[in-house]
Short mmCIF file of C-alpha atoms in Angstrom, two decimals:
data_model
loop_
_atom_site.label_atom_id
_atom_site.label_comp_id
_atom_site.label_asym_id
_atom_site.label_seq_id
_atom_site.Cartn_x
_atom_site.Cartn_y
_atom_site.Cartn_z
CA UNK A 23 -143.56 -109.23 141.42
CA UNK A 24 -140.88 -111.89 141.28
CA UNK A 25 -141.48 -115.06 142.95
CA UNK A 26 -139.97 -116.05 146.54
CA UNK A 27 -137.20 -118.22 146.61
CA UNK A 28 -136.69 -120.73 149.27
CA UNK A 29 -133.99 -120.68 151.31
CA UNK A 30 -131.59 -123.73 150.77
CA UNK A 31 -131.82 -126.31 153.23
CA UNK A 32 -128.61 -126.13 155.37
CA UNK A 33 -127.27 -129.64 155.55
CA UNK A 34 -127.63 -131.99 159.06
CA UNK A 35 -125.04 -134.35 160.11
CA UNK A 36 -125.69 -137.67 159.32
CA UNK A 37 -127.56 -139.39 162.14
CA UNK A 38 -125.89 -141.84 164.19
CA UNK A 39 -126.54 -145.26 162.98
CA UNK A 40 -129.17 -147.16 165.40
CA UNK A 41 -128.30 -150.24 166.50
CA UNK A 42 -130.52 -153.39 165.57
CA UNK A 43 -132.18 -155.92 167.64
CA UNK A 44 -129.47 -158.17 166.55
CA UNK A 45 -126.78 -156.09 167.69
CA UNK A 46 -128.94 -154.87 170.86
CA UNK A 47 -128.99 -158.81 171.34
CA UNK A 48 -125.33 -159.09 170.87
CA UNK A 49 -123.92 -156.49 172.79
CA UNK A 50 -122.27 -154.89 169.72
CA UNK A 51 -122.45 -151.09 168.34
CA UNK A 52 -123.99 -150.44 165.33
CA UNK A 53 -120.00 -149.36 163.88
CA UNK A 54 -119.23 -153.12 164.65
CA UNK A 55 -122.57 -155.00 163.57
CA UNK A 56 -121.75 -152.51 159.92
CA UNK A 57 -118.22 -154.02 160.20
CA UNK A 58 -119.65 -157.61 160.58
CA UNK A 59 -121.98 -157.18 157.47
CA UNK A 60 -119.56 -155.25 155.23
CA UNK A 61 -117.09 -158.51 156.23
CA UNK A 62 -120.24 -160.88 155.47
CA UNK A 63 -120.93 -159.60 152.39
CA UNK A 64 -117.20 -159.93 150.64
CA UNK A 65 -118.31 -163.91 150.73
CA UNK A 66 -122.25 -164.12 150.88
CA UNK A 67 -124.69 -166.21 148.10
CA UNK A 68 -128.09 -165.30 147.54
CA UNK A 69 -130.70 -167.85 146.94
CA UNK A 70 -129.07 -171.32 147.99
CA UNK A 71 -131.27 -174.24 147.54
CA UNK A 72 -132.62 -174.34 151.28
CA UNK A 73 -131.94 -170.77 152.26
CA UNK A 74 -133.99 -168.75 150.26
CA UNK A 75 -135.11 -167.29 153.32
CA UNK A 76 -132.01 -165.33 154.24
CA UNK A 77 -132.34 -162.02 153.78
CA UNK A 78 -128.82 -161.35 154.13
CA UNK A 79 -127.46 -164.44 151.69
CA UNK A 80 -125.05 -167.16 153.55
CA UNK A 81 -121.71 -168.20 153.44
CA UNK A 82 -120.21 -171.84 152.75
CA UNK A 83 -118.40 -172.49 155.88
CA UNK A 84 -115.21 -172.82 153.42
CA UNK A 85 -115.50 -169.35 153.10
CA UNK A 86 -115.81 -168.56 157.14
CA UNK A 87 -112.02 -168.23 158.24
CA UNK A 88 -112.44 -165.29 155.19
CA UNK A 89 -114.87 -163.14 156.73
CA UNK A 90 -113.46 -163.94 160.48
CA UNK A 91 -109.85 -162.62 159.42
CA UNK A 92 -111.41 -159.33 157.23
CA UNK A 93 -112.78 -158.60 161.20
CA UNK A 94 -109.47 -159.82 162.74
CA UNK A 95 -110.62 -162.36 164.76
CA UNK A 96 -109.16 -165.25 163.06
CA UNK A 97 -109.03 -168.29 165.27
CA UNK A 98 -105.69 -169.17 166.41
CA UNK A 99 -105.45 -172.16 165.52
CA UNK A 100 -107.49 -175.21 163.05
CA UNK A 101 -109.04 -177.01 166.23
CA UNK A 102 -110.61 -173.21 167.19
CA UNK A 103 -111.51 -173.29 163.41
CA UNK A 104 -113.46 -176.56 163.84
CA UNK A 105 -115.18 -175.46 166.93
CA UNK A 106 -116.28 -172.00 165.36
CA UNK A 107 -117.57 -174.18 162.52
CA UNK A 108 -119.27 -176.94 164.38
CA UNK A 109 -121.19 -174.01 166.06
CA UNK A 110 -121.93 -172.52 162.98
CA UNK A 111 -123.33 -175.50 160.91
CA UNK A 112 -124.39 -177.77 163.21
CA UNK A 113 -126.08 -179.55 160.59
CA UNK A 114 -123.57 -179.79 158.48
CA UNK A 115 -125.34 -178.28 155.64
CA UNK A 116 -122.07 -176.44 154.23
CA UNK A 117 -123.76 -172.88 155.35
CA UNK A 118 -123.88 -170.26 157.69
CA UNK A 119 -126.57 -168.64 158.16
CA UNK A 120 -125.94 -164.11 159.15
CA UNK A 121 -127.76 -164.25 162.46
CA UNK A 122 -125.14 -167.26 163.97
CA UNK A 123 -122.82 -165.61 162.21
CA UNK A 124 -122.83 -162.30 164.21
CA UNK A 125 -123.17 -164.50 167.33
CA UNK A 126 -120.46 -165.74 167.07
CA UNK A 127 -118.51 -162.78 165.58
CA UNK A 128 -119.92 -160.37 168.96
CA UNK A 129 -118.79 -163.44 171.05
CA UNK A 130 -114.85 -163.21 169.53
CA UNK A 131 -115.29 -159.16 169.39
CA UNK A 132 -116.33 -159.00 172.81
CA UNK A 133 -113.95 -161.38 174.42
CA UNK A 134 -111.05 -160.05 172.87
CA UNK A 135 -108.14 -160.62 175.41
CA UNK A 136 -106.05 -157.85 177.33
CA UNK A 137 -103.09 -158.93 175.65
CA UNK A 138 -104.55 -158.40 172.13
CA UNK A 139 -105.78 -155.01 172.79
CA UNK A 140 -102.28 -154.44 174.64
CA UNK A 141 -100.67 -155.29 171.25
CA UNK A 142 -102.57 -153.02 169.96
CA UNK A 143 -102.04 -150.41 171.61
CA UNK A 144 -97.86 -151.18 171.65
CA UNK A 145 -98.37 -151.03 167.84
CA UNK A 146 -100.32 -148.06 167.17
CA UNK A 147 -97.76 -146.33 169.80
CA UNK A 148 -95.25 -147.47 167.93
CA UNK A 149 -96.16 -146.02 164.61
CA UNK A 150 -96.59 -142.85 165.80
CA UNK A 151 -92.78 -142.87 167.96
CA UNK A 152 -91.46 -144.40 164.45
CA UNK A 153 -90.14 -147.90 166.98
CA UNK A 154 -88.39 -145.71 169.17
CA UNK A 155 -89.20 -146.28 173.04
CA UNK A 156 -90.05 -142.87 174.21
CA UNK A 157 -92.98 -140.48 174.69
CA UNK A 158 -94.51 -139.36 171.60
CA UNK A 159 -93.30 -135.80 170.84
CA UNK A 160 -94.86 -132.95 168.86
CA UNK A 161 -92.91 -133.41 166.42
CA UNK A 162 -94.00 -136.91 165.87
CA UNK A 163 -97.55 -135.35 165.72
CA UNK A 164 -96.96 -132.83 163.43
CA UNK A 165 -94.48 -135.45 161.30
CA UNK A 166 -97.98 -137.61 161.31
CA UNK A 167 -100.13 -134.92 160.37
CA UNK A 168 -98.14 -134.48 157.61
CA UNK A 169 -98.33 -137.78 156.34
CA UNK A 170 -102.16 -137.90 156.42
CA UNK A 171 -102.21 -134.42 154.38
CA UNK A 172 -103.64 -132.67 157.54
CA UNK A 173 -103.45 -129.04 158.19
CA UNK A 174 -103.22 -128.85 162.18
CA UNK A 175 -102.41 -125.94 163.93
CA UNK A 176 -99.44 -125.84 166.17
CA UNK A 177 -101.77 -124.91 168.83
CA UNK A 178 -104.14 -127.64 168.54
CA UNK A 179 -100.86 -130.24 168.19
CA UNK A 180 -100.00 -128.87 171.87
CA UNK A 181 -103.25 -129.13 172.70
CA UNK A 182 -103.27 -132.33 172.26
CA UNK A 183 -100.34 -133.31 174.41
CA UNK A 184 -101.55 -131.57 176.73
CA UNK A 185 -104.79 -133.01 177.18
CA UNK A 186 -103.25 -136.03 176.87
CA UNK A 187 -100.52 -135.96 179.87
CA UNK A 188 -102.60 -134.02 181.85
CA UNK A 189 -100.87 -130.79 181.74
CA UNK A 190 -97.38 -132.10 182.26
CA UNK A 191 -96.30 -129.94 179.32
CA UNK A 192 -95.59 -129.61 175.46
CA UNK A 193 -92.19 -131.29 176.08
CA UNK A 194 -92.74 -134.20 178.42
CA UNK A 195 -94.99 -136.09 175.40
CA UNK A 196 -97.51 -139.02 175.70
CA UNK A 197 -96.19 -142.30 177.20
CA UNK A 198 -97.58 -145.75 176.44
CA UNK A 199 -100.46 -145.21 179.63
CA UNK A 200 -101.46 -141.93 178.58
CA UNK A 201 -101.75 -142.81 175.26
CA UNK A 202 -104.17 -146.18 175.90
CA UNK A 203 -105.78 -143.85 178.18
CA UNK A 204 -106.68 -141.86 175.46
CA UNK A 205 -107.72 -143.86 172.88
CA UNK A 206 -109.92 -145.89 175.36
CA UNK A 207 -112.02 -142.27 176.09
CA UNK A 208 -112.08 -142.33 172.20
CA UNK A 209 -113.19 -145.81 171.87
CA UNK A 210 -110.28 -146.83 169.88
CA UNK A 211 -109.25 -149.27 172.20
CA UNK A 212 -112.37 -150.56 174.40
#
């Protein structure tokens, strides 16, 4: 008799990342506390004379305004520099340790001003209207999909409008408020 095979194991999504104490403690997702340590890790040192405790390496504070501009928070100016780094090192020790690190990172992420996330918003728009001040169109949908190598349906492109302006239909487009409306629900633009 020939022997039973099992059957194959049908692949589960990938579970959503849990956040850690140090983001719980933070106020940050676990997307964001990734982003901080993917960031952190483009400039981190493993055992430094006095830190050989730090699981997650430091950085010399030289190497700070790095990390904070990979996250686009860069302070705006050298005296918010100084600050960030007087906060950081408060021993002057030429390190920064992860844990004040993220601190302050949730601190900039979190208090990230209206106007920024306006900017944003006025930019991404803008990419997807090609500059021009009007509604995006299906067309500019479809143009986009193309350019990301994305077979969409023509249905699901009006869908999308659609849900989107509410029903006002397939030709009056997404203005500017509809379209921060929408990536807020998404979580684009929090």
């Amino acid at each position: 008799m020939p022997s039973k095979r099992k059957a194959a194991a049908t692949p589960k999504a990938a579970p959503k990342p849990r956040r850690s104490k140090l983001a719980k403690d933070n106020n940050i997702s676990a997307e964001t506390e990734r982003e901080i340590e993917e960031a952190w890790a483009m400039c981190a040192e493993e055992d430094v004379d006095g830190f050989e405790d730090e699981k997650m390496g430091v950085i010399p504070t030289s190497k700070v305004k790095t990390v904070l501009r990979a996250l686009d928070i860069e302070p705006r100016s050298q005296k918010d520099m100084d600050e960030y780094i007087d906060i950081l090192d408060p021993e002057s020790d030429g390190y920064v340790t992860y844990e004040h690190f993220v601190e302050l990172a949730a601190i900039q992420i979190n208090n990230k001003s209206d106007e920024t996330k306006d900017e944003e918003v006025e930019k991404a728009f803008k990419l997807f209207t090609s500059g021009n001040e009007r509604p995006i169109t299906y067309h500019d949908l479809k143009r986009i999909a193309g350019l990301l190598n994305q077979d969409v349906s023509d249905d699901v492109l009006k869908a999308m409008i659609l849900e989107a302006n509410k029903g006002e239909g397939v030709g009056s487009g997404v203005d500017m408020e509809q379209f921060r409306e929408v990536m807020s629900r998404a979580g684009v633009f929090t």
